[in-house]
Amino acid sequence: MSRRDRVRRMLPVVVGGLLLAGLAVPVTAFGIVPLFVRSTVHEAAPTPRPNPPAAIEPSASPVAPADSLAVLASGSLRRISPVHYGSGQVLILASGIDRYLRFENVEIAGAPNMYVYLSDRSDGQPGAFVDLGPLRATNGSFNYPLPAGLELTNVRSVVVWCRAFTVTVTFAVLAAA
């Protein structure tokens, strides 16, 4: 058997091996990795604290009474596909001058390198966004303090974004309370 015949015989085996290797990446990324990146956090809602002294300049943002939490906006996490999903509520809360994003009783698909964005878009894409940092957990209830001076008038949604695959895992369109 000539060398050329051996190469022709091996070609289907090599091509088949490359195809299997190519399929292993998405199966691992979307089928196996999410099983290992699940986590749960159960954190209480933020505790109201006193308003600051009157010497501090008033802000343009609404100020809630210091002894209560006001819901400024809320939305429900959405299922995008079988591997990109979320359920539960997201709330923007205010207590005095402090504001928070709260994830309430959520279940979010596992993925690597997930981040929480406040977006100016309502289609699930980040658009012009404020990065609140890594997602703290895929399940449970937890809070993110919002930056002081953040203007909420342009915030339309909360997006959970997978930086590793540059894809939205889930999002919630916000409606004013």
PDB file of C-alpha atoms in Angstrom:
ATOM      1  CA  MET A   1       0.000   0.000   0.000  1.00  0.00           C
ATOM      2  CA  SER A   2       1.422   3.333  -1.008  1.00  0.00           C
ATOM      3  CA  ARG A   3       1.745   6.285   1.269  1.00  0.00           C
ATOM      4  CA  ARG A   4      -0.923   8.127  -0.730  1.00  0.00           C
ATOM      5  CA  ASP A   5      -3.425   5.289  -0.117  1.00  0.00           C
ATOM      6  CA  ARG A   6      -2.696   5.342   3.632  1.00  0.00           C
ATOM      7  CA  VAL A   7      -3.317   9.094   3.735  1.00  0.00           C
ATOM      8  CA  ARG A   8      -6.618   8.685   1.867  1.00  0.00           C
ATOM      9  CA  ARG A   9      -7.686   5.954   4.288  1.00  0.00           C
ATOM     10  CA  MET A  10      -6.779   8.031   7.338  1.00  0.00           C
ATOM     11  CA  LEU A  11      -8.480  11.198   6.095  1.00  0.00           C
ATOM     12  CA  PRO A  12     -12.012  10.204   7.268  1.00  0.00           C
ATOM     13  CA  VAL A  13     -10.639   9.209  10.677  1.00  0.00           C
ATOM     14  CA  VAL A  14      -8.790  12.516  11.078  1.00  0.00           C
ATOM     15  CA  VAL A  15     -11.783  14.578   9.910  1.00  0.00           C
ATOM     16  CA  GLY A  16     -14.111  12.619  12.217  1.00  0.00           C
ATOM     17  CA  GLY A  17     -11.765  13.184  15.155  1.00  0.00           C
ATOM     18  CA  LEU A  18     -11.646  16.912  14.481  1.00  0.00           C
ATOM     19  CA  LEU A  19     -15.451  17.068  14.290  1.00  0.00           C
ATOM     20  CA  LEU A  20     -15.770  15.231  17.618  1.00  0.00           C
ATOM     21  CA  ALA A  21     -13.242  17.569  19.213  1.00  0.00           C
ATOM     22  CA  GLY A  22     -15.177  20.546  17.807  1.00  0.00           C
ATOM     23  CA  LEU A  23     -18.406  19.231  19.327  1.00  0.00           C
ATOM     24  CA  ALA A  24     -16.753  18.620  22.700  1.00  0.00           C
ATOM     25  CA  VAL A  25     -16.225  22.350  23.298  1.00  0.00           C
ATOM     26  CA  PRO A  26     -19.895  23.443  23.152  1.00  0.00           C
ATOM     27  CA  VAL A  27     -21.081  20.317  24.976  1.00  0.00           C
ATOM     28  CA  THR A  28     -18.626  21.043  27.773  1.00  0.00           C
ATOM     29  CA  ALA A  29     -19.348  24.773  27.804  1.00  0.00           C
ATOM     30  CA  PHE A  30     -23.138  24.536  27.797  1.00  0.00           C
ATOM     31  CA  GLY A  31     -23.798  21.094  29.223  1.00  0.00           C
ATOM     32  CA  ILE A  32     -21.186  20.405  31.848  1.00  0.00           C
ATOM     33  CA  VAL A  33     -19.784  23.751  33.046  1.00  0.00           C
ATOM     34  CA  PRO A  34     -23.180  25.083  34.247  1.00  0.00           C
ATOM     35  CA  LEU A  35     -23.499  22.092  36.574  1.00  0.00           C
ATOM     36  CA  PHE A  36     -20.383  23.211  38.426  1.00  0.00           C
ATOM     37  CA  VAL A  37     -20.923  26.964  38.544  1.00  0.00           C
ATOM     38  CA  ARG A  38     -24.164  26.964  40.552  1.00  0.00           C
ATOM     39  CA  SER A  39     -24.190  28.798  43.870  1.00  0.00           C
ATOM     40  CA  THR A  40     -26.740  30.024  46.395  1.00  0.00           C
ATOM     41  CA  VAL A  41     -26.798  33.164  48.552  1.00  0.00           C
ATOM     42  CA  HIS A  42     -29.654  34.142  50.875  1.00  0.00           C
ATOM     43  CA  GLU A  43     -29.100  37.720  51.969  1.00  0.00           C
ATOM     44  CA  ALA A  44     -31.641  39.862  53.796  1.00  0.00           C
ATOM     45  CA  ALA A  45     -33.019  42.966  52.140  1.00  0.00           C
ATOM     46  CA  PRO A  46     -30.983  46.100  52.874  1.00  0.00           C
ATOM     47  CA  THR A  47     -31.571  47.627  56.290  1.00  0.00           C
ATOM     48  CA  PRO A  48     -32.855  51.197  56.279  1.00  0.00           C
ATOM     49  CA  ARG A  49     -30.417  53.697  57.757  1.00  0.00           C
ATOM     50  CA  PRO A  50     -30.919  57.315  58.806  1.00  0.00           C
ATOM     51  CA  ASN A  51     -30.901  60.101  56.243  1.00  0.00           C
ATOM     52  CA  PRO A  52     -27.718  62.208  56.202  1.00  0.00           C
ATOM     53  CA  PRO A  53     -27.571  65.570  57.964  1.00  0.00           C
ATOM     54  CA  ALA A  54     -29.165  68.474  56.091  1.00  0.00           C
ATOM     55  CA  ALA A  55     -25.693  69.902  55.262  1.00  0.00           C
ATOM     56  CA  ILE A  56     -25.336  67.453  52.370  1.00  0.00           C
ATOM     57  CA  GLU A  57     -26.669  68.758  49.051  1.00  0.00           C
ATOM     58  CA  PRO A  58     -29.960  67.225  47.981  1.00  0.00           C
ATOM     59  CA  SER A  59     -29.746  64.951  44.949  1.00  0.00           C
ATOM     60  CA  ALA A  60     -32.014  64.814  41.925  1.00  0.00           C
ATOM     61  CA  SER A  61     -32.856  61.207  42.752  1.00  0.00           C
ATOM     62  CA  PRO A  62     -35.873  60.403  44.893  1.00  0.00           C
ATOM     63  CA  VAL A  63     -35.107  59.976  48.579  1.00  0.00           C
ATOM     64  CA  ALA A  64     -37.061  57.379  50.525  1.00  0.00           C
ATOM     65  CA  PRO A  65     -37.891  57.776  54.207  1.00  0.00           C
ATOM     66  CA  ALA A  66     -35.011  56.483  56.314  1.00  0.00           C
ATOM     67  CA  ASP A  67     -37.122  53.928  58.160  1.00  0.00           C
ATOM     68  CA  SER A  68     -38.443  52.100  55.087  1.00  0.00           C
ATOM     69  CA  LEU A  69     -37.437  50.641  51.749  1.00  0.00           C
ATOM     70  CA  ALA A  70     -39.135  52.115  48.703  1.00  0.00           C
ATOM     71  CA  VAL A  71     -39.368  50.114  45.475  1.00  0.00           C
ATOM     72  CA  LEU A  72     -38.342  52.459  42.650  1.00  0.00           C
ATOM     73  CA  ALA A  73     -38.533  49.874  39.831  1.00  0.00           C
ATOM     74  CA  SER A  74     -38.957  46.139  39.347  1.00  0.00           C
ATOM     75  CA  GLY A  75     -38.901  43.437  36.709  1.00  0.00           C
ATOM     76  CA  SER A  76     -38.884  39.673  36.176  1.00  0.00           C
ATOM     77  CA  LEU A  77     -35.933  37.712  34.839  1.00  0.00           C
ATOM     78  CA  ARG A  78     -36.617  36.064  31.464  1.00  0.00           C
ATOM     79  CA  ARG A  79     -35.905  32.758  29.795  1.00  0.00           C
ATOM     80  CA  ILE A  80     -34.049  33.394  26.531  1.00  0.00           C
ATOM     81  CA  SER A  81     -33.298  29.786  25.521  1.00  0.00           C
ATOM     82  CA  PRO A  82     -32.859  26.358  27.138  1.00  0.00           C
ATOM     83  CA  VAL A  83     -29.319  27.299  28.213  1.00  0.00           C
ATOM     84  CA  HIS A  84     -29.847  31.028  28.836  1.00  0.00           C
ATOM     85  CA  TYR A  85     -32.523  31.577  31.451  1.00  0.00           C
ATOM     86  CA  GLY A  86     -33.458  33.182  34.698  1.00  0.00           C
ATOM     87  CA  SER A  87     -36.493  33.443  36.936  1.00  0.00           C
ATOM     88  CA  GLY A  88     -37.322  35.601  39.925  1.00  0.00           C
ATOM     89  CA  GLN A  89     -37.604  39.320  40.560  1.00  0.00           C
ATOM     90  CA  VAL A  90     -35.146  42.190  40.421  1.00  0.00           C
ATOM     91  CA  LEU A  91     -35.933  45.355  42.360  1.00  0.00           C
ATOM     92  CA  ILE A  92     -34.346  48.762  42.615  1.00  0.00           C
ATOM     93  CA  LEU A  93     -34.799  49.800  46.235  1.00  0.00           C
ATOM     94  CA  ALA A  94     -34.195  53.091  48.033  1.00  0.00           C
ATOM     95  CA  SER A  95     -33.634  53.735  51.715  1.00  0.00           C
ATOM     96  CA  GLY A  96     -32.823  57.320  52.506  1.00  0.00           C
ATOM     97  CA  ILE A  97     -30.178  58.269  49.945  1.00  0.00           C
ATOM     98  CA  ASP A  98     -28.933  54.686  49.551  1.00  0.00           C
ATOM     99  CA  ARG A  99     -30.134  52.678  46.563  1.00  0.00           C
ATOM    100  CA  TYR A 100     -29.773  48.979  45.853  1.00  0.00           C
ATOM    101  CA  LEU A 101     -30.401  46.418  43.157  1.00  0.00           C
ATOM    102  CA  ARG A 102     -31.954  43.349  44.763  1.00  0.00           C
ATOM    103  CA  PHE A 103     -32.252  39.913  43.192  1.00  0.00           C
ATOM    104  CA  GLU A 104     -35.215  38.236  44.918  1.00  0.00           C
ATOM    105  CA  ASN A 105     -35.730  34.432  44.868  1.00  0.00           C
ATOM    106  CA  VAL A 106     -33.813  34.034  41.613  1.00  0.00           C
ATOM    107  CA  GLU A 107     -32.680  30.988  39.684  1.00  0.00           C
ATOM    108  CA  ILE A 108     -30.205  31.798  36.918  1.00  0.00           C
ATOM    109  CA  ALA A 109     -28.524  29.454  34.438  1.00  0.00           C
ATOM    110  CA  GLY A 110     -24.939  28.657  35.313  1.00  0.00           C
ATOM    111  CA  ALA A 111     -22.199  30.050  33.106  1.00  0.00           C
ATOM    112  CA  PRO A 112     -18.638  31.184  33.662  1.00  0.00           C
ATOM    113  CA  ASN A 113     -17.644  34.787  34.277  1.00  0.00           C
ATOM    114  CA  MET A 114     -21.135  36.317  34.728  1.00  0.00           C
ATOM    115  CA  TYR A 115     -21.559  40.035  35.447  1.00  0.00           C
ATOM    116  CA  VAL A 116     -24.507  42.256  36.391  1.00  0.00           C
ATOM    117  CA  TYR A 117     -25.166  45.322  34.238  1.00  0.00           C
ATOM    118  CA  LEU A 118     -27.731  48.102  34.428  1.00  0.00           C
ATOM    119  CA  SER A 119     -28.517  48.744  30.762  1.00  0.00           C
ATOM    120  CA  ASP A 120     -30.099  51.560  28.795  1.00  0.00           C
ATOM    121  CA  ARG A 121     -31.718  48.984  26.482  1.00  0.00           C
ATOM    122  CA  SER A 122     -34.777  46.779  26.956  1.00  0.00           C
ATOM    123  CA  ASP A 123     -33.845  44.011  24.482  1.00  0.00           C
ATOM    124  CA  GLY A 124     -31.440  42.108  26.732  1.00  0.00           C
ATOM    125  CA  GLN A 125     -28.271  43.608  25.255  1.00  0.00           C
ATOM    126  CA  PRO A 126     -25.851  45.584  27.430  1.00  0.00           C
ATOM    127  CA  GLY A 127     -25.881  48.785  25.363  1.00  0.00           C
ATOM    128  CA  ALA A 128     -24.533  51.655  27.459  1.00  0.00           C
ATOM    129  CA  PHE A 129     -24.285  49.981  30.842  1.00  0.00           C
ATOM    130  CA  VAL A 130     -23.187  50.380  34.439  1.00  0.00           C
ATOM    131  CA  ASP A 131     -21.158  47.369  35.606  1.00  0.00           C
ATOM    132  CA  LEU A 132     -22.187  46.323  39.130  1.00  0.00           C
ATOM    133  CA  GLY A 133     -19.632  43.516  39.269  1.00  0.00           C
ATOM    134  CA  PRO A 134     -19.671  39.724  39.172  1.00  0.00           C
ATOM    135  CA  LEU A 135     -22.948  37.878  39.744  1.00  0.00           C
ATOM    136  CA  ARG A 136     -22.881  36.884  43.421  1.00  0.00           C
ATOM    137  CA  ALA A 137     -24.875  33.663  43.011  1.00  0.00           C
ATOM    138  CA  THR A 138     -27.081  31.782  40.578  1.00  0.00           C
ATOM    139  CA  ASN A 139     -29.772  31.103  43.175  1.00  0.00           C
ATOM    140  CA  GLY A 140     -31.254  32.972  46.111  1.00  0.00           C
ATOM    141  CA  SER A 141     -31.705  36.599  47.146  1.00  0.00           C
ATOM    142  CA  PHE A 142     -28.915  39.168  47.298  1.00  0.00           C
ATOM    143  CA  ASN A 143     -28.181  42.893  46.987  1.00  0.00           C
ATOM    144  CA  TYR A 144     -25.879  45.206  45.059  1.00  0.00           C
ATOM    145  CA  PRO A 145     -25.365  48.750  46.340  1.00  0.00           C
ATOM    146  CA  LEU A 146     -25.832  51.223  43.498  1.00  0.00           C
ATOM    147  CA  PRO A 147     -23.177  53.877  42.920  1.00  0.00           C
ATOM    148  CA  ALA A 148     -23.892  57.255  44.500  1.00  0.00           C
ATOM    149  CA  GLY A 149     -25.055  59.724  41.897  1.00  0.00           C
ATOM    150  CA  LEU A 150     -26.198  57.043  39.454  1.00  0.00           C
ATOM    151  CA  GLU A 151     -28.945  58.508  37.274  1.00  0.00           C
ATOM    152  CA  LEU A 152     -31.726  55.921  37.002  1.00  0.00           C
ATOM    153  CA  THR A 153     -33.770  57.719  34.341  1.00  0.00           C
ATOM    154  CA  ASN A 154     -31.904  55.963  31.510  1.00  0.00           C
ATOM    155  CA  VAL A 155     -31.806  52.504  33.121  1.00  0.00           C
ATOM    156  CA  ARG A 156     -34.223  50.229  31.252  1.00  0.00           C
ATOM    157  CA  SER A 157     -33.093  46.742  32.274  1.00  0.00           C
ATOM    158  CA  VAL A 158     -30.866  44.527  34.379  1.00  0.00           C
ATOM    159  CA  VAL A 159     -28.683  42.229  32.266  1.00  0.00           C
ATOM    160  CA  VAL A 160     -26.768  39.168  33.481  1.00  0.00           C
ATOM    161  CA  TRP A 161     -23.931  38.929  30.947  1.00  0.00           C
ATOM    162  CA  CYS A 162     -21.468  36.075  30.372  1.00  0.00           C
ATOM    163  CA  ARG A 163     -18.165  37.720  29.489  1.00  0.00           C
ATOM    164  CA  ALA A 164     -16.542  34.408  28.525  1.00  0.00           C
ATOM    165  CA  PHE A 165     -19.000  33.829  25.667  1.00  0.00           C
ATOM    166  CA  THR A 166     -20.187  37.461  25.200  1.00  0.00           C
ATOM    167  CA  VAL A 167     -23.827  36.487  25.591  1.00  0.00           C
ATOM    168  CA  THR A 168     -26.792  37.516  27.722  1.00  0.00           C
ATOM    169  CA  VAL A 169     -27.705  34.777  30.212  1.00  0.00           C
ATOM    170  CA  THR A 170     -30.929  36.472  31.339  1.00  0.00           C
ATOM    171  CA  PHE A 171     -32.359  39.958  31.721  1.00  0.00           C
ATOM    172  CA  ALA A 172     -35.268  41.838  33.263  1.00  0.00           C
ATOM    173  CA  VAL A 173     -36.952  44.894  31.800  1.00  0.00           C
ATOM    174  CA  LEU A 174     -37.592  47.385  34.597  1.00  0.00           C
ATOM    175  CA  ALA A 175     -40.888  49.165  35.151  1.00  0.00           C
ATOM    176  CA  ALA A 176     -41.249  52.104  37.520  1.00  0.00           C
ATOM    177  CA  ALA A 177     -43.100  51.288  40.718  1.00  0.00           C
TER     178      ALA A 177
END
